[in-house]
Amino acid sequence: MAIPLEARSLSLLRAGNSVLDDVSFTINAGEIFALLGGNGAGKSSTLLTFLGFLEPSNGDVLVNGSSVRNDIAAARSAIAYLPESASLYGHMTAYENLSYFLDLAGKPANREDIDAALDKVALAEEARTRRLQSYSKGMRQKTAIALALLRETPILLLDEPTSGLDPVAIDEFHDLVKALANNGQTILMVTHDVYGACQIADRVGLLRGGKLVGSFSAENGERIDTETVHAAFAERETA
Amino acid sequence: MFRHMTREIRFLAKDRGALFWLLLAFTLSVIAVSFGVTEVREQRETIAALIKEDASDRANALKGQEEWGSAAYYAFHFTYAPPSDFAFAAMGQRDSSPWKHRIRMLALEGQIHEADTRNANFGLVGRFDFAFLIASVAPLLLILLLYDLRAAERTSRRHDLLVATAGYSLAIWFPRAFVRIAALTILLLLPLWSAALIEGTSLTITLQASGIAMAALLIWWIIVEWVNRIDASPSILLTSLIGLWLALAIIVPAISKAVIETNNPVPDGGEILLLQRETVNGAWDLPKDATMKPFIAQHPELRDYAKIDGPWAWKWYYAFQQVGDQKVAPLAQQYRKARLERDRQADLAAFLSPTSFAERAFEKLAGTDTRAMIVYEDAVRGFHSELRAFYYPLMFPEAQYNPALLNNLPNYVPPS
Ligand SMILES: Nc1ncnc2c1ncn2[C@@H]1O[C@H](COP(=O)(O)OP(=O)(O)OP(=O)(O)O)[C@@H](O)[C@H]1O
Ligand SMILES: [Mg+2]
């Protein structure tokens, strides 16, 4: 089976500046990979490269074994993308937003499917027929997560998915992601949250200044050690 | 594609801003078309009333006349160019060139151009008719509907999610723009189609007009698409597009008009009138021969009757009227030619501005272009020479006055 996500010596320039420098990793089916890094480290840019919005200046990104630049549409259709500070349409309800985006993806869903997904992210039922402009940040984030779930794609790219969620919602979200991975979906998740990343990820990659400076794996069914990762993350100050 | 369209129709139905512009487009179209229909109705009523009065006025004027000369002097004839069944959509030159006259057998050119001195004046923008709406206002509405299609999604950080979800860019932006433009086009054309049905406009003309409207909007769509490729904020895009609109819809037409007019000076209609009046008035003091010689040069068949004895004769009076026409003929000819030349050059200049192009195309379909107005003038000239051809053989040989013969007076037939 083809490797769902792979970066091969990926380098990237944005506005003439080096944003990613020789980054390589592979993520296998059913794996959760957390990309950790400070502001401006290049995390979001990595996701955009997998989606074909940014073109590598060197190296390559592959989705399901084939280079993204060869068939951007195919790569995108295999991926559900949760953008950083996702914003759906404020003038539409959760139902309307989700049906619009699912139509757009060519995967129309019925009301029951949508309700099931909104149940999973615990969006209050009374809110579902309200316009998103009346939502809190966390409620909007939950709706966007529901969209990613409903896409039922083999791959999920999540950019700071827990931002705006309360601690209970974060725990629930972590359970949800684990369930998806158990189901065989491949997850690349970008986060600042060292603790959260270590909680659920099979592997954590540490990105600093566009370079992959560390990689931590869960060994023999144990969690990745938060202390170790945190220490590595904090080195940024001294580096 | 169908799936994309239905999705975007549903999306548009929730976009209040876009719905507002579409409703405005429909309202403006209803207003423009009703203005046009009302104006055309009024013109038709005026013509009908004047046709009715024409015969009775003439009968009154002819009553009690005892000479061919005085009969011709007092009898007015109503001439007119009726509005076409599509004139409601584009009043065109009918607003600035006369389309009706009351003429008699005196010197003609002055009578034709007299009306020039009281043009309707609508300032820079012109009459608010459908042609103006589709050529000048609709592009602005199209810009307002499309300018931030992409940019607004970018500023609300939705762009990447939309495109990533759709798979490729065209799957979202094309149907989104297309649905808006289709709605705009249909809402603009619906009132036109209704009025065309009421007015009995032929299907070919209605279809051609719809085609022109669509082509004009398509060109503006391409312009907007091209500008929207720039990765700029919505307000910068809007400013650039409004600038382009100003340039293409107002400035370029105004400049080409000014250039064409400077390069093709046209004598004022008033000049023709003045020269003719001077010639005709001057003839009173000239020896009779000075009038009769040039007259006979034009009418050799009347040579035998050209001798004027005595201080006054109707035939001498009408001869100097005709010489008045002969005298201004070069000026009138120049006037006519220069207007046609301006028109020809304006046709070429219209390729620089979709607005001018659409407006002129509509005027052509509506028969309200310069050419149509000149065709009408020529019809008046033709009728006037029929009048002369009727009276001269009676007047010059000084045939016995016989009012019964006046039943054979030529009838004015408007150009079709
Ligand atoms: N639109 C852009 N044009 C040019 N450069 C950009 C653009 N967006 C981001 N960058 C640059 O790319 C680099 C990486 O940005 P990126 O958004 O990938 O960081 P990040 O790791 O996601 O940061 P954060 O945690 O703040 O979201 C930064 O140096 C940033 O200045
Ligand atoms: Mg980021």
XYZ file of C-alpha atoms and ligand atoms in Angstrom:
687
model
C 0.000 0.000 0.000
C 1.194 3.483 -0.871
C 2.382 5.721 1.941
C -0.387 8.270 2.593
C 1.841 11.257 3.305
C 5.490 11.766 2.577
C 7.793 14.783 2.507
C 11.065 14.180 0.675
C 13.802 16.701 1.384
C 11.124 19.324 1.175
C 12.312 22.914 0.883
C 10.022 25.842 0.433
C 10.407 29.530 -0.298
C 7.724 32.092 0.497
C 8.175 35.626 -0.724
C 11.835 34.795 -1.289
C 12.450 33.572 2.266
C 13.307 30.030 3.154
C 10.370 28.642 5.122
C 11.125 24.922 5.017
C 14.578 23.471 4.650
C 15.191 19.863 3.723
C 12.305 18.389 5.696
C 11.658 14.664 5.336
C 9.091 12.445 7.016
C 6.601 9.734 6.180
C 3.274 9.077 7.834
C 1.757 5.620 7.527
C -1.857 4.662 7.277
C -3.624 4.836 10.626
C -0.850 6.892 12.135
C -1.182 10.163 14.020
C 1.722 12.500 13.386
C 1.936 15.717 15.362
C 4.017 18.521 13.936
C 5.123 20.697 16.786
C 6.814 24.069 16.547
C 6.803 27.702 17.548
C 5.206 30.547 15.651
C 6.545 30.868 12.159
C 8.291 27.482 12.280
C 6.654 26.453 9.008
C 3.901 24.130 10.238
C 0.975 25.642 8.330
C 3.174 26.008 5.265
C 3.864 22.286 5.365
C 0.134 21.522 5.241
C -0.422 24.001 2.396
C 2.320 22.276 0.434
C 0.565 18.922 0.769
C -2.584 20.608 -0.545
C -0.782 21.975 -3.569
C -1.206 25.637 -2.605
C 2.545 26.081 -2.253
C 5.068 24.485 -4.522
C 8.289 23.024 -3.118
C 11.370 24.876 -4.245
C 13.226 21.655 -3.715
C 12.323 18.092 -2.877
C 8.792 16.840 -3.133
C 5.598 16.079 -1.275
C 3.676 12.903 -2.026
C 0.108 11.918 -1.250
C -0.704 8.231 -1.543
C 2.608 7.700 -3.219
C 2.297 10.224 -6.017
C 3.729 13.679 -6.229
C 1.156 16.352 -5.408
C 2.202 18.533 -8.308
C 1.235 15.773 -10.762
C -2.389 15.687 -9.705
C -3.352 18.339 -7.239
C -7.074 17.531 -7.473
C -6.440 13.874 -6.620
C -4.332 14.834 -3.606
C -6.990 17.262 -2.389
C -9.794 14.769 -2.775
C -7.916 12.324 -0.526
C -7.515 14.949 2.164
C -9.836 16.677 4.602
C -8.263 19.957 5.650
C -8.970 21.846 8.808
C -7.412 25.273 8.385
C -5.862 27.332 11.127
C -8.641 29.485 12.627
C -11.144 27.939 10.290
C -13.908 30.239 9.264
C -17.043 28.901 7.676
C -19.810 31.203 6.448
C -21.182 33.418 9.193
C -24.471 34.048 7.437
C -25.305 30.353 7.215
C -26.301 27.804 9.854
C -24.157 24.791 10.739
C -26.403 22.588 8.588
C -26.203 24.976 5.641
C -22.449 25.352 5.944
C -21.864 21.636 6.124
C -24.145 20.806 3.218
C -22.563 23.539 1.130
C -19.013 22.336 1.731
C -19.940 18.685 1.312
C -21.642 19.483 -1.985
C -18.507 21.312 -2.955
C -16.491 18.202 -2.154
C -18.864 16.153 -4.285
C -19.914 14.164 -1.252
C -23.384 15.344 -0.315
C -24.545 14.230 3.122
C -28.015 13.930 4.562
C -29.269 15.464 7.756
C -28.697 12.280 9.804
C -25.042 12.064 8.782
C -24.548 15.711 9.618
C -26.265 15.323 12.967
C -24.126 12.301 13.754
C -20.957 14.282 13.049
C -22.161 17.257 15.072
C -22.974 14.861 17.912
C -19.411 13.568 17.768
C -17.985 17.074 18.194
C -20.681 17.838 20.788
C -22.136 20.895 19.156
C -25.329 21.762 21.024
C -28.416 20.776 19.091
C -30.115 24.130 19.554
C -27.153 25.816 17.869
C -27.277 23.820 14.669
C -29.970 25.922 13.030
C -28.371 29.168 14.106
C -26.107 31.246 11.934
C -22.417 30.805 12.643
C -21.955 34.505 13.303
C -23.701 33.893 16.634
C -21.262 31.074 17.547
C -18.381 31.180 19.977
C -14.899 30.463 18.630
C -15.004 26.909 19.985
C -18.409 26.223 18.451
C -17.127 27.343 15.091
C -14.080 25.140 15.481
C -16.339 22.181 16.322
C -18.387 22.776 13.181
C -15.240 22.862 11.075
C -14.021 19.637 12.681
C -17.389 18.047 11.887
C -16.833 18.989 8.264
C -13.460 17.229 8.255
C -15.086 14.141 9.766
C -17.927 14.114 7.245
C -15.532 14.175 4.330
C -14.518 10.591 5.319
C -11.228 10.972 3.526
C -8.292 8.617 4.122
C -6.140 11.561 5.228
C -6.751 14.481 7.600
C -4.579 17.589 7.807
C -5.466 19.475 10.945
C -4.003 22.911 11.656
C -4.235 23.652 15.373
C -7.485 21.751 15.700
C -7.829 22.268 19.455
C -7.411 26.025 19.410
C -10.490 27.574 20.945
C -11.722 24.332 22.488
C -12.297 24.030 26.223
C -10.431 21.290 28.140
C -13.374 18.904 28.044
C -13.800 19.434 24.334
C -10.068 18.899 23.828
C -10.224 15.547 25.589
C -13.224 14.538 23.513
C -11.448 15.661 20.379
C -8.407 13.569 21.249
C -10.601 10.516 21.669
C -12.219 11.263 18.347
C -8.876 11.510 16.554
C -7.692 8.271 18.094
C -10.856 6.566 16.926
C -10.302 7.858 13.408
C -6.750 6.550 13.387
C -7.900 3.171 14.646
C -10.277 3.233 11.748
C -7.283 3.527 9.397
C -7.329 7.235 8.702
C -4.009 8.996 8.540
C -3.650 12.164 10.539
C -1.153 14.996 10.281
C -1.831 17.464 13.031
C -0.136 20.782 13.605
C -0.046 22.126 17.133
C 1.711 24.220 19.775
C 0.345 22.013 22.469
C 3.202 19.764 23.588
C 1.089 17.946 26.139
C -1.785 17.293 23.770
C 0.544 16.148 21.020
C 2.225 13.662 23.306
C -1.162 12.420 24.500
C -2.361 11.203 21.176
C 0.399 11.170 18.578
C 2.205 8.036 17.491
C 5.025 10.338 16.487
C 5.914 13.941 17.139
C 8.072 15.960 14.768
C 9.671 19.125 16.054
C 9.993 21.901 13.526
C 12.216 24.897 14.177
C 13.057 27.588 11.680
C 11.876 25.383 8.860
C 14.053 22.430 9.857
C 12.865 19.181 11.357
C 15.067 19.166 14.435
C 13.589 16.287 16.373
C 11.408 13.240 16.084
C 9.857 11.328 18.954
C 8.012 8.041 18.737
C 5.813 6.209 21.173
C 7.651 3.054 22.150
C 6.041 -0.230 23.158
C 2.565 1.137 23.539
C 3.664 3.926 25.873
C 2.992 7.601 25.422
C 5.704 9.918 24.195
C 7.361 11.538 27.156
C 6.093 15.090 27.478
C 9.096 16.234 29.506
C 11.566 15.194 26.827
C 9.631 16.825 24.048
C 9.058 19.936 26.065
C 12.736 20.223 26.828
C 13.545 19.908 23.138
C 10.856 22.413 22.240
C 12.131 24.907 24.829
C 15.658 24.745 23.431
C 14.458 27.203 20.850
C 15.099 29.948 23.396
C 18.744 29.028 23.758
C 19.328 27.910 20.181
C -21.218 21.079 -13.885
C -24.955 20.944 -13.150
C -24.197 19.944 -9.564
C -21.886 22.952 -9.217
C -24.531 25.282 -10.615
C -27.362 24.147 -8.345
C -25.046 24.407 -5.353
C -24.063 27.953 -6.254
C -27.662 28.961 -6.966
C -28.565 27.901 -3.440
C -25.521 29.765 -2.162
C -26.482 32.915 -4.063
C -30.004 32.727 -2.654
C -28.482 33.280 0.817
C -26.165 36.104 -0.209
C -28.095 39.225 0.707
C -25.563 41.632 -0.732
C -25.695 39.972 -4.141
C -29.486 39.729 -4.010
C -29.656 43.448 -3.373
C -27.641 44.266 -6.503
C -29.705 41.826 -8.543
C -32.952 43.349 -7.339
C -31.591 46.778 -8.155
C -30.689 45.582 -11.658
C -34.215 44.323 -12.204
C -35.766 47.527 -10.887
C -33.538 49.698 -13.051
C -34.369 47.608 -16.084
C -38.098 47.929 -15.415
C -37.674 51.694 -15.060
C -35.539 52.063 -18.187
C -37.864 49.936 -20.285
C -40.992 51.719 -19.042
C -39.411 55.109 -19.740
C -38.689 53.909 -23.254
C -42.122 52.435 -23.847
C -43.807 55.581 -22.521
C -41.630 57.830 -24.662
C -42.295 55.772 -27.785
C -46.038 55.761 -27.066
C -46.013 59.528 -26.678
C -44.123 59.925 -29.927
C -46.619 57.664 -31.684
C -49.533 59.586 -30.216
C -47.957 62.878 -31.261
C -47.489 61.522 -34.769
C -51.040 60.164 -34.934
C -52.472 63.470 -33.713
C -50.363 65.452 -36.173
C -51.314 63.162 -39.064
C -54.940 63.761 -38.174
C -54.490 67.527 -38.009
C -52.309 67.546 -41.095
C -55.091 66.840 -43.597
C -57.644 69.168 -41.997
C -55.105 71.989 -41.499
C -54.137 71.751 -45.127
C -57.751 71.645 -46.255
C -58.370 74.806 -44.216
C -55.298 76.508 -45.612
C -56.225 75.639 -49.172
C -59.799 76.805 -48.788
C -60.328 80.040 -50.653
C -56.912 80.020 -52.383
C -57.002 81.240 -55.933
C -53.461 80.707 -57.121
C -51.046 77.753 -57.227
C -48.448 79.933 -55.604
C -50.499 80.881 -52.570
C -51.833 77.339 -52.250
C -48.259 76.055 -52.046
C -47.363 78.882 -49.683
C -50.041 78.182 -47.103
C -50.176 74.383 -47.260
C -47.999 72.627 -44.718
C -47.169 68.950 -44.918
C -46.391 66.847 -41.931
C -43.336 64.602 -42.251
C -42.081 62.234 -39.597
C -39.999 59.181 -38.823
C -42.083 56.827 -36.698
C -40.249 55.090 -33.860
C -39.462 51.470 -34.691
C -40.939 48.694 -32.580
C -37.569 48.461 -30.829
C -36.994 52.195 -30.361
C -38.172 51.901 -26.751
C -34.889 50.192 -25.915
C -32.597 52.818 -27.408
C -33.837 56.338 -28.137
C -30.414 57.115 -29.577
C -30.285 60.024 -32.010
C -34.034 60.574 -31.814
C -33.229 62.610 -28.734
C -30.933 64.982 -30.553
C -32.061 64.891 -34.195
C -35.518 66.001 -35.244
C -37.853 63.207 -36.258
C -40.821 65.304 -37.354
C -41.276 68.446 -39.419
C -44.016 70.542 -40.920
C -42.675 71.579 -44.256
C -43.965 73.576 -47.175
C -42.669 74.305 -50.610
C -40.301 77.058 -49.519
C -36.537 76.589 -49.415
C -36.135 73.216 -47.728
C -32.723 72.936 -46.061
C -33.532 75.714 -43.645
C -36.773 74.011 -42.712
C -34.975 70.710 -42.059
C -32.302 72.240 -39.901
C -34.469 74.705 -38.076
C -35.395 71.941 -35.668
C -31.692 71.439 -34.913
C -31.695 74.544 -32.845
C -33.926 72.980 -30.210
C -32.273 69.705 -29.362
C -33.275 67.743 -26.368
C -30.445 68.007 -23.881
C -29.641 65.263 -21.417
C -26.141 66.312 -20.458
C -23.237 63.909 -20.382
C -24.968 60.650 -19.557
C -27.871 60.780 -21.970
C -31.311 59.352 -21.632
C -31.899 56.533 -19.178
C -33.034 53.916 -21.641
C -32.285 50.218 -21.816
C -29.254 50.719 -24.071
C -27.744 53.073 -21.503
C -28.558 50.643 -18.713
C -26.970 47.657 -20.413
C -23.986 49.575 -21.765
C -23.088 51.774 -18.810
C -24.869 50.785 -15.615
C -24.947 46.993 -15.944
C -21.126 46.736 -16.012
C -21.046 48.571 -12.705
C -23.540 46.115 -11.208
C -21.515 43.246 -12.610
C -18.385 44.655 -10.980
C -20.193 44.970 -7.641
C -21.384 41.373 -7.913
C -18.006 39.919 -8.826
C -15.162 42.061 -7.550
C -14.722 40.359 -4.208
C -15.786 36.870 -5.135
C -12.302 35.596 -4.395
C -10.802 38.453 -2.448
C -13.527 38.386 0.210
C -12.905 34.682 0.750
C -9.223 35.398 1.047
C -9.716 38.105 3.647
C -12.023 35.877 5.671
C -9.395 33.099 5.389
C -11.790 30.731 3.691
C -10.155 30.654 0.296
C -7.836 27.684 0.845
C -10.511 25.615 2.543
C -12.918 26.264 -0.342
C -10.423 25.384 -3.034
C -9.019 22.403 -1.126
C -12.549 21.093 -0.673
C -13.547 21.704 -4.278
C -10.360 20.060 -5.534
C -9.612 22.680 -8.151
C -10.198 26.385 -8.325
C -12.426 26.473 -11.369
C -14.969 24.159 -9.728
C -15.862 26.910 -7.341
C -15.086 30.280 -8.926
C -16.515 29.600 -12.353
C -19.974 28.456 -11.231
C -20.061 31.160 -8.574
C -19.420 33.911 -11.097
C -21.514 32.288 -13.789
C -24.610 32.007 -11.590
C -24.331 35.679 -10.649
C -23.877 36.803 -14.228
C -26.676 34.586 -15.478
C -29.016 35.988 -12.823
C -27.961 39.543 -13.669
C -28.452 38.968 -17.383
C -31.852 37.369 -16.992
C -33.094 40.036 -14.583
C -31.931 42.777 -16.934
C -33.417 41.111 -20.005
C -36.787 40.042 -18.553
C -38.288 43.549 -18.706
C -36.836 43.980 -22.202
C -38.432 40.750 -23.362
C -41.781 41.697 -21.854
C -41.712 45.090 -23.540
C -40.669 43.469 -26.827
C -43.730 41.230 -26.607
C -45.992 44.194 -25.913
C -44.409 46.325 -28.620
C -44.439 43.500 -31.130
C -40.689 43.598 -31.682
C -39.584 40.915 -34.103
C -37.976 37.837 -32.640
C -34.783 38.335 -34.635
C -34.281 41.822 -33.238
C -35.096 40.684 -29.714
C -32.610 37.837 -30.029
C -29.942 40.085 -31.517
C -30.443 42.607 -28.732
C -30.195 39.858 -26.113
C -27.028 38.633 -27.805
C -25.491 42.097 -27.697
C -26.405 42.481 -24.029
C -24.841 39.110 -23.228
C -21.718 39.866 -25.233
C -21.286 43.192 -23.443
C -21.634 41.549 -20.032
C -19.301 38.753 -21.096
C -16.603 41.254 -22.031
C -16.955 42.934 -18.652
C -16.788 39.538 -16.961
C -13.508 38.858 -18.708
C -12.203 42.246 -17.575
C -13.243 41.568 -13.974
C -11.726 38.075 -14.071
C -8.511 39.478 -15.374
C -8.292 42.107 -12.633
C -9.351 39.602 -9.962
C -6.253 37.572 -10.671
C -4.313 40.212 -8.815
C -3.814 39.103 -5.246
C -5.035 42.330 -3.669
C -7.540 43.389 -1.052
C -11.189 43.723 -2.062
C -11.084 47.491 -1.764
C -8.079 47.780 -4.062
C -9.773 45.486 -6.574
C -12.965 47.505 -6.410
C -11.082 50.756 -6.869
C -9.204 49.384 -9.877
C -12.370 48.041 -11.445
C -14.286 51.264 -10.941
C -11.322 53.043 -12.488
C -11.463 50.728 -15.490
C -15.197 51.250 -15.730
C -14.739 55.021 -15.672
C -12.114 54.710 -18.378
C -14.019 52.360 -20.657
C -17.568 53.582 -20.084
C -17.028 57.324 -19.759
C -13.545 58.610 -20.539
C -12.686 56.645 -23.684
C -16.076 57.368 -25.315
C -15.810 61.046 -24.368
C -12.281 61.328 -25.741
C -13.072 59.493 -28.970
C -16.131 61.679 -29.411
C -14.080 64.819 -28.909
C -11.335 63.624 -31.274
C -13.794 62.567 -33.967
C -15.682 65.827 -33.731
C -12.542 67.943 -33.945
C -11.281 65.973 -36.913
C -14.589 66.163 -38.750
C -15.947 69.649 -38.339
C -19.634 69.696 -39.091
C -21.303 72.929 -40.107
C -23.928 73.954 -37.628
C -27.497 73.321 -38.755
C -28.021 76.972 -37.831
C -25.354 78.048 -40.357
C -27.308 76.391 -43.141
C -30.456 78.101 -41.983
C -28.733 81.475 -41.850
C -27.076 81.217 -45.253
C -30.339 80.154 -46.803
C -32.242 82.955 -45.195
C -29.669 85.488 -46.406
C -29.804 84.065 -49.923
C -33.564 84.037 -50.041
C -33.933 87.500 -48.525
C -31.175 88.880 -50.742
C -32.959 87.652 -53.843
C -35.645 90.308 -53.443
C -33.152 93.025 -54.304
C -31.416 91.179 -57.137
C -32.311 91.405 -60.783
C -34.750 88.607 -61.710
C -32.189 87.038 -64.016
C -29.784 86.466 -61.175
C -32.380 84.066 -59.799
C -33.855 82.607 -62.954
C -30.508 81.690 -64.584
C -29.337 79.279 -61.883
C -32.904 78.013 -61.540
C -33.206 77.125 -65.212
C -29.827 75.434 -65.065
C -31.533 72.952 -62.741
C -34.854 72.889 -64.598
C -34.127 73.264 -68.316
C -37.604 71.914 -69.090
C -39.076 75.142 -67.639
C -36.862 77.420 -69.790
C -39.800 78.613 -71.846
C -41.648 79.873 -68.788
C -38.746 81.582 -67.085
C -39.320 85.077 -68.289
C -40.549 87.265 -65.446
C -42.245 90.483 -66.410
C -43.350 92.865 -63.771
C -42.120 93.307 -60.203
C -43.578 90.104 -58.721
C -44.530 86.578 -59.719
C -45.060 83.484 -57.638
C -42.809 81.451 -59.921
C -40.002 83.939 -59.361
C -40.641 83.641 -55.611
C -40.397 79.828 -55.725
C -37.407 79.987 -58.039
C -35.466 81.978 -55.478
C -36.574 79.586 -52.779
C -35.079 76.781 -54.809
C -31.939 78.783 -55.543
C -31.711 79.199 -51.805
C -31.513 75.405 -51.564
C -29.026 75.248 -54.412
C -26.857 77.809 -52.670
C -26.702 75.872 -49.392
C -26.536 72.501 -51.136
C -22.733 72.199 -50.766
C -22.998 73.118 -47.087
C -25.910 70.736 -46.527
C -24.034 68.038 -48.401
C -20.961 68.655 -46.280
C -23.125 68.512 -43.171
C -24.610 65.222 -44.242
C -21.274 63.717 -45.268
C -19.466 64.864 -42.161
C -22.132 63.338 -39.946
C -21.877 60.058 -41.814
C -18.095 60.195 -41.568
C -18.293 60.896 -37.839
C -20.648 57.964 -37.562
C -18.278 55.695 -39.482
C -15.351 56.706 -37.309
C -17.451 56.290 -34.181
C -18.155 52.740 -35.346
C -14.419 52.092 -35.355
C -13.814 53.893 -32.074
C -16.531 51.745 -30.490
C -14.076 48.849 -30.554
C -12.189 50.690 -27.817
C -15.129 50.704 -25.448
C -17.622 47.914 -24.833
C -20.019 50.606 -23.639
C -19.975 52.553 -26.909
C -20.121 49.308 -28.818
C -23.245 48.060 -27.065
C -24.927 51.445 -27.181
C -24.323 51.846 -30.910
C -25.358 48.292 -31.673
C -28.629 48.914 -29.860
C -29.227 52.163 -31.746
C -28.698 50.339 -35.024
C -31.214 47.658 -34.065
C -33.652 50.321 -32.917
C -33.235 52.436 -36.048
C -32.255 55.420 -33.936
C -28.684 55.789 -35.196
C -27.317 58.684 -37.223
C -27.831 56.777 -40.457
C -31.532 56.284 -39.746
C -31.919 59.988 -39.000
C -30.244 60.859 -42.286
C -32.467 58.386 -44.111
C -35.405 60.305 -42.654
C -33.973 63.665 -43.771
C -33.510 62.232 -47.222
C -37.116 61.055 -47.193
C -38.148 64.641 -46.386
C -35.976 65.896 -49.278
C -37.525 63.294 -51.545
C -41.012 64.331 -50.558
C -40.176 68.000 -50.999
C -38.966 67.382 -54.553
C -42.209 65.529 -55.226
C -44.014 68.674 -54.080
C -41.946 70.757 -56.484
C -42.535 68.233 -59.242
C -46.264 68.584 -58.561
C -46.443 72.376 -58.451
C -43.819 73.493 -60.994
C -45.633 72.154 -64.094
C -48.754 73.987 -62.912
C -47.175 77.110 -61.550
C -44.623 77.927 -64.261
C -46.880 77.673 -67.303
C -49.380 79.567 -65.134
C -52.022 76.919 -65.575
C -55.557 77.741 -64.513
C -55.986 77.231 -60.748
C -58.025 74.119 -60.164
C -58.473 73.045 -56.521
C -59.618 69.591 -57.608
C -56.084 68.865 -58.807
C -54.859 69.385 -55.252
C -56.306 65.973 -54.462
C -53.312 64.638 -56.361
C -50.825 66.318 -54.035
C -48.052 63.837 -53.173
C -48.410 61.946 -49.943
C -45.542 61.745 -47.489
C -44.537 58.149 -46.860
C -42.159 57.645 -43.914
C -39.026 55.550 -44.537
C -39.505 52.008 -43.344
N 1.383 34.541 2.860
C 2.687 34.503 3.172
N 3.570 35.095 2.350
C 4.872 35.082 2.636
N 5.380 34.492 3.703
C 4.563 33.882 4.554
C 3.163 33.866 4.324
N 2.582 33.189 5.329
C 3.574 32.813 6.158
N 4.774 33.214 5.695
C 6.057 32.976 6.320
O 6.318 31.601 6.337
C 6.949 31.230 7.551
C 6.221 30.058 8.139
O 4.882 30.429 8.398
P 3.806 29.366 8.860
O 2.477 30.034 8.779
O 3.990 28.138 8.097
O 4.217 29.158 10.371
P 3.492 28.306 11.476
O 4.487 27.331 11.955
O 2.209 27.784 11.015
O 3.265 29.423 12.589
P 2.056 29.661 13.621
O 2.298 28.749 14.763
O 2.196 31.057 14.024
O 0.814 29.357 12.882
C 6.954 32.457 8.418
O 8.262 32.971 8.438
C 6.043 33.423 7.761
O 6.565 34.713 7.872
Mg 0.281 28.158 11.447
